[in-house]
Protein backbone atom coordinates (compact mmCIF):
# COMPACT_ATOMS: atom_id res chain seq x y z
CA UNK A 1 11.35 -157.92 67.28
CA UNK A 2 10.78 -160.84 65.03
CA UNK A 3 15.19 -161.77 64.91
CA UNK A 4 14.71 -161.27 68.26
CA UNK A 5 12.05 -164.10 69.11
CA UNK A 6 13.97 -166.23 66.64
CA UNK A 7 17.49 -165.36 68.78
CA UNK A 8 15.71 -166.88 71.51
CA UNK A 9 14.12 -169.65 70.21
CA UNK A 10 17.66 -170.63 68.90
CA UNK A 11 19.12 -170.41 72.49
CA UNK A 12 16.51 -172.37 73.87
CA UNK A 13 16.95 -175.08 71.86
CA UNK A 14 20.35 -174.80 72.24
CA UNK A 15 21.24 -174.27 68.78
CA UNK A 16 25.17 -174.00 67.65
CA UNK A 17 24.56 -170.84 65.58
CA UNK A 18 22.85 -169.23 68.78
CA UNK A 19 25.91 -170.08 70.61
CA UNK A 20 28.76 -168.75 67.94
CA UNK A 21 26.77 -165.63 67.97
CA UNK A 22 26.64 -165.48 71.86
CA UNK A 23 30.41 -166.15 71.41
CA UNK A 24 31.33 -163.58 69.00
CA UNK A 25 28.83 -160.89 69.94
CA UNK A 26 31.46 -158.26 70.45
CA UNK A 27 32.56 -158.64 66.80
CA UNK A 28 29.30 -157.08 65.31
CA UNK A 29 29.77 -153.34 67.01
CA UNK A 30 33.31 -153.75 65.46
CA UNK A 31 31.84 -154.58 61.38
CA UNK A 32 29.46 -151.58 61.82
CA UNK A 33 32.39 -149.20 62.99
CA UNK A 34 34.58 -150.63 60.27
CA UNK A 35 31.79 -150.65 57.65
CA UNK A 36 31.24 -146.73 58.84
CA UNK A 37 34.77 -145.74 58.72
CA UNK A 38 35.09 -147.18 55.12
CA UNK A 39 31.96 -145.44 53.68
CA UNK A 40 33.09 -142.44 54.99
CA UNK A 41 36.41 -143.25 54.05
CA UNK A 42 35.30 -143.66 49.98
CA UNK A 43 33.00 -140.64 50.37
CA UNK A 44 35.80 -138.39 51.43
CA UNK A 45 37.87 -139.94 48.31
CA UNK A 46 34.76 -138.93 46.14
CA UNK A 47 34.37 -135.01 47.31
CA UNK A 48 38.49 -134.54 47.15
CA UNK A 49 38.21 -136.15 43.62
CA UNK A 50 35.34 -133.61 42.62
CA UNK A 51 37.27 -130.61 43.81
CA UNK A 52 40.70 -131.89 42.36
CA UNK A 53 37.96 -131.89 39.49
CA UNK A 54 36.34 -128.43 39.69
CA UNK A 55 39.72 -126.87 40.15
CA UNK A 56 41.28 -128.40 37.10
CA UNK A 57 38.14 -127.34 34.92
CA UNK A 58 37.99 -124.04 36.44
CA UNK A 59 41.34 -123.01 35.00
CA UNK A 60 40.81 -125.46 31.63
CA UNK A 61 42.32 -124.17 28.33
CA UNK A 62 42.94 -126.25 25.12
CA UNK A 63 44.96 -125.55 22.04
CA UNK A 64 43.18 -126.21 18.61
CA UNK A 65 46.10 -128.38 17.92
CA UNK A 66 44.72 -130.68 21.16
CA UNK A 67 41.16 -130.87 20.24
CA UNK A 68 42.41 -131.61 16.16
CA UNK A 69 43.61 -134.79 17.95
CA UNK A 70 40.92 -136.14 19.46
CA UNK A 71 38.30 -138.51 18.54
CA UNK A 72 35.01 -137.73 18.27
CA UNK A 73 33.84 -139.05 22.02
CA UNK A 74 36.56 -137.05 22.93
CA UNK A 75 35.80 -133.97 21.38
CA UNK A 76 32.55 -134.37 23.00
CA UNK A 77 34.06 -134.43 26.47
CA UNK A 78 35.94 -131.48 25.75
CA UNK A 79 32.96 -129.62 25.11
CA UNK A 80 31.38 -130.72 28.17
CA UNK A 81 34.08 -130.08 30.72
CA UNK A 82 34.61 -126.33 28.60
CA UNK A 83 31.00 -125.93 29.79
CA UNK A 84 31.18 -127.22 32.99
CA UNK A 85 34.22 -124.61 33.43
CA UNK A 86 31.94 -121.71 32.53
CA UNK A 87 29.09 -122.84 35.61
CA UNK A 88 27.02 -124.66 33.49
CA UNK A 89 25.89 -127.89 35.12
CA UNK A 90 26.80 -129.85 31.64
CA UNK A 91 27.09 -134.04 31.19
CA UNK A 92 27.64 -136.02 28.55
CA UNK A 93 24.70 -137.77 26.47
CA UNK A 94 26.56 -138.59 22.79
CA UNK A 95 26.00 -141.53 21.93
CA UNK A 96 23.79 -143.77 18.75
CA UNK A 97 20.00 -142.25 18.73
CA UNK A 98 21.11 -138.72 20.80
CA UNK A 99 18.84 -136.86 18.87
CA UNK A 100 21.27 -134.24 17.76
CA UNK A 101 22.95 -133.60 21.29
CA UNK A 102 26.31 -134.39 22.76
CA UNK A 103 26.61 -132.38 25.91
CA UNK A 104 23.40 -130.92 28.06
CA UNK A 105 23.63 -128.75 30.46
CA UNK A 106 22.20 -125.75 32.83
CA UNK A 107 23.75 -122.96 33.91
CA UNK A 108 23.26 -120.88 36.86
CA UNK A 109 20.06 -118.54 36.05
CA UNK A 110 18.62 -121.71 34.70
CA UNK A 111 19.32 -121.91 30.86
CA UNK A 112 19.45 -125.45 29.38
CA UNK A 113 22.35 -125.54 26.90
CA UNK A 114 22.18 -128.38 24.46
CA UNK A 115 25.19 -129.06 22.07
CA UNK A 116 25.68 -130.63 19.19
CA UNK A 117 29.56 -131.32 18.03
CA UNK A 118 31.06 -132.35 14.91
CA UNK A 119 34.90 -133.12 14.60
CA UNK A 120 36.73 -133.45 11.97
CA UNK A 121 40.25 -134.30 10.88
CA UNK A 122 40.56 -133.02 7.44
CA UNK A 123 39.45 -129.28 7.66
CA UNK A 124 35.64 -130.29 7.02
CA UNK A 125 31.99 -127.70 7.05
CA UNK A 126 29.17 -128.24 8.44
CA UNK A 127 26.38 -127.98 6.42
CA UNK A 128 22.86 -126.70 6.57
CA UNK A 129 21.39 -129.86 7.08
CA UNK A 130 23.24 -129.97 10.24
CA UNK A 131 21.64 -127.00 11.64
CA UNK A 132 18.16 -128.16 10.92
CA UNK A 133 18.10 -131.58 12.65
CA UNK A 134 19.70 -129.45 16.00
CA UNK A 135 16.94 -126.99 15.86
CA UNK A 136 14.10 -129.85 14.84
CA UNK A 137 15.26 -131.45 18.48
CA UNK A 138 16.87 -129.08 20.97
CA UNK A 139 13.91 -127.31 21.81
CA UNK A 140 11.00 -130.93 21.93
CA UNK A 141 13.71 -133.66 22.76
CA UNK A 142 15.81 -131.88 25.43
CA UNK A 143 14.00 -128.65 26.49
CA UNK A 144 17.09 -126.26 24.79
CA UNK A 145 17.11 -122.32 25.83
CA UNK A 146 20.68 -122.70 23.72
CA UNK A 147 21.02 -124.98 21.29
CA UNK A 148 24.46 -124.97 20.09
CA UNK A 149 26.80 -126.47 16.96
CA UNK A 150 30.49 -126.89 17.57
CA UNK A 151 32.89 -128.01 15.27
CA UNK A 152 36.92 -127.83 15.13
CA UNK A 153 36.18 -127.09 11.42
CA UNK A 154 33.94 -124.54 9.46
CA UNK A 155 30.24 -123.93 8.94
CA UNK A 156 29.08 -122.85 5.01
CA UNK A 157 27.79 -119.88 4.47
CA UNK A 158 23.76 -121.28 4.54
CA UNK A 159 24.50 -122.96 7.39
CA UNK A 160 25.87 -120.02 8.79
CA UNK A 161 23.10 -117.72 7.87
CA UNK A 162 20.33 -120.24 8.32
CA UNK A 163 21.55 -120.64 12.27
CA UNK A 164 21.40 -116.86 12.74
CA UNK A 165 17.95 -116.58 11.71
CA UNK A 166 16.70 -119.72 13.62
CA UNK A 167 18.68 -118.84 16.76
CA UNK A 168 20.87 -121.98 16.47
CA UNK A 169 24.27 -120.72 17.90
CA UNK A 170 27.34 -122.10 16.30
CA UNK A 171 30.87 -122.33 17.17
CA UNK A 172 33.80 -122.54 14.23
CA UNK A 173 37.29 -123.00 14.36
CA UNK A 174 38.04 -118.93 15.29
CA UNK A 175 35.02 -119.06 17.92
CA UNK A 176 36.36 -122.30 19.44
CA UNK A 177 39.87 -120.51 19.74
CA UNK A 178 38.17 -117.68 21.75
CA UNK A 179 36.15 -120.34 23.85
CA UNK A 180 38.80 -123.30 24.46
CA UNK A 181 42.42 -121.36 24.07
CA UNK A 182 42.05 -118.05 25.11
CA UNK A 183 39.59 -118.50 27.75
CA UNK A 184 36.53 -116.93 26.94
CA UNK A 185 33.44 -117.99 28.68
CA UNK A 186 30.13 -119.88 26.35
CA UNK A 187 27.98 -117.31 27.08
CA UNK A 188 30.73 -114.24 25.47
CA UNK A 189 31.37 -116.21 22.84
CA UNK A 190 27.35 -116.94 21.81
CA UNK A 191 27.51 -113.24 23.03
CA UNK A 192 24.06 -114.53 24.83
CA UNK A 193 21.65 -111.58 26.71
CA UNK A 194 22.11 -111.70 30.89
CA UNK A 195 18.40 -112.85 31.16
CA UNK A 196 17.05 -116.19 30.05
CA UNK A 197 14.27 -116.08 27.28
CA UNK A 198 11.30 -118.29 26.85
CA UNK A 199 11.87 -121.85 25.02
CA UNK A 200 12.32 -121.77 21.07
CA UNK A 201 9.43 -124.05 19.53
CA UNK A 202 10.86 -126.01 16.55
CA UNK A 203 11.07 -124.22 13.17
CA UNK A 204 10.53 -126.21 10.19
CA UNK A 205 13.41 -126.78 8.28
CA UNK A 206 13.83 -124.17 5.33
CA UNK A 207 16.57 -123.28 2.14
């Protein structure tokens, strides 16, 4: 109502921008079809790019000899799109001050997966110490039903044990073969129950 008082008052006074818009009125219908047309145009480019996406993922398999040469960030990414293959809703969060968690994600009875990964290059173990910063934040930081160590390397045998009693889940070099190689879903590997269970408070770290 207002633009259109101001349209007028404009014509009255016989203003030149009044005029070019009288002149070119017919090109404004044609900006707001071509501004249409392109947003649908990039949105359509967006949902073919996700299901290029899903379909890639949903047949995803990596060698250990592929994830050995990656990076850290991209280790990290491979995690995440392994979880996305197996339904779970995963993105990535790694970066300085994560708070012990590189990919987060949900699955499909509505499990939050947090995990934690360590590369290495040089054959290395994750130690104990690893295992109790992931189960001092999963659960209080990010709301974890899984919490969840991977490494291309090896746990010790503490950190091993200590993660079985405090329900941290962890992933080695033979688990991530099952997982990434062969195909075997997250939830097999962890061999996790069908049904969710409640949120793990924190435990305080212990030998």
């Amino acid at each position: 109502m207002i633009l259109a008082v101001v349209f007028l008052a404009l014509v009255q006074f016989g203003s030149p921008i009044a005029g070019a818009l009288l002149r070119a009125w017919y090109v404004l219908p044609v900006m707001a079809v071509g501004a249409g047309v392109t947003l649908v145009a990039r949105w359509q480019r967006r949902a073919a790019t996700e299901r290029a996406r899903a379909v890639r993922l949903a047949s995803l398999r990596l060698t250990l000899e592929e994830l050995d040469a990656l990076d850290p960030t991209g280790f990290e990414l491979a995690v995440r799109d392994l979880m996305v293959r197996d339904g779970i809703a995963a993105r990535h969060v790694g970066q300085q001050g994560d708070q012990a968690a590189d990919a987060i994600g949900k699955d499909t009875i509505g499990r939050t997966f947090v995990a934690q990964c360590k590369h290495t290059t040089s054959g290395g173990r994750v130690t104990s110490r690893v295992m109790y910063e992931v189960n001092g934040t999963a659960g209080p930081a990010h709301g974890a039903d899984i919490a969840v160590v991977v490494t291309n390397g090896t746990f010790t045998r503490d950190a091993r044990a200590w993660g079985d009693r405090h329900r941290v889940y962890w992933i080695d070099r033979d688990r991530l073969r099952q997982w990434a190689e062969d195909g075997a879903s997250l939830q097999r590997t962890l061999r996790l129950p069908a049904r969710s269970r409640p949120r793990r408070p924190a435990s305080k770290p212990t030998a």
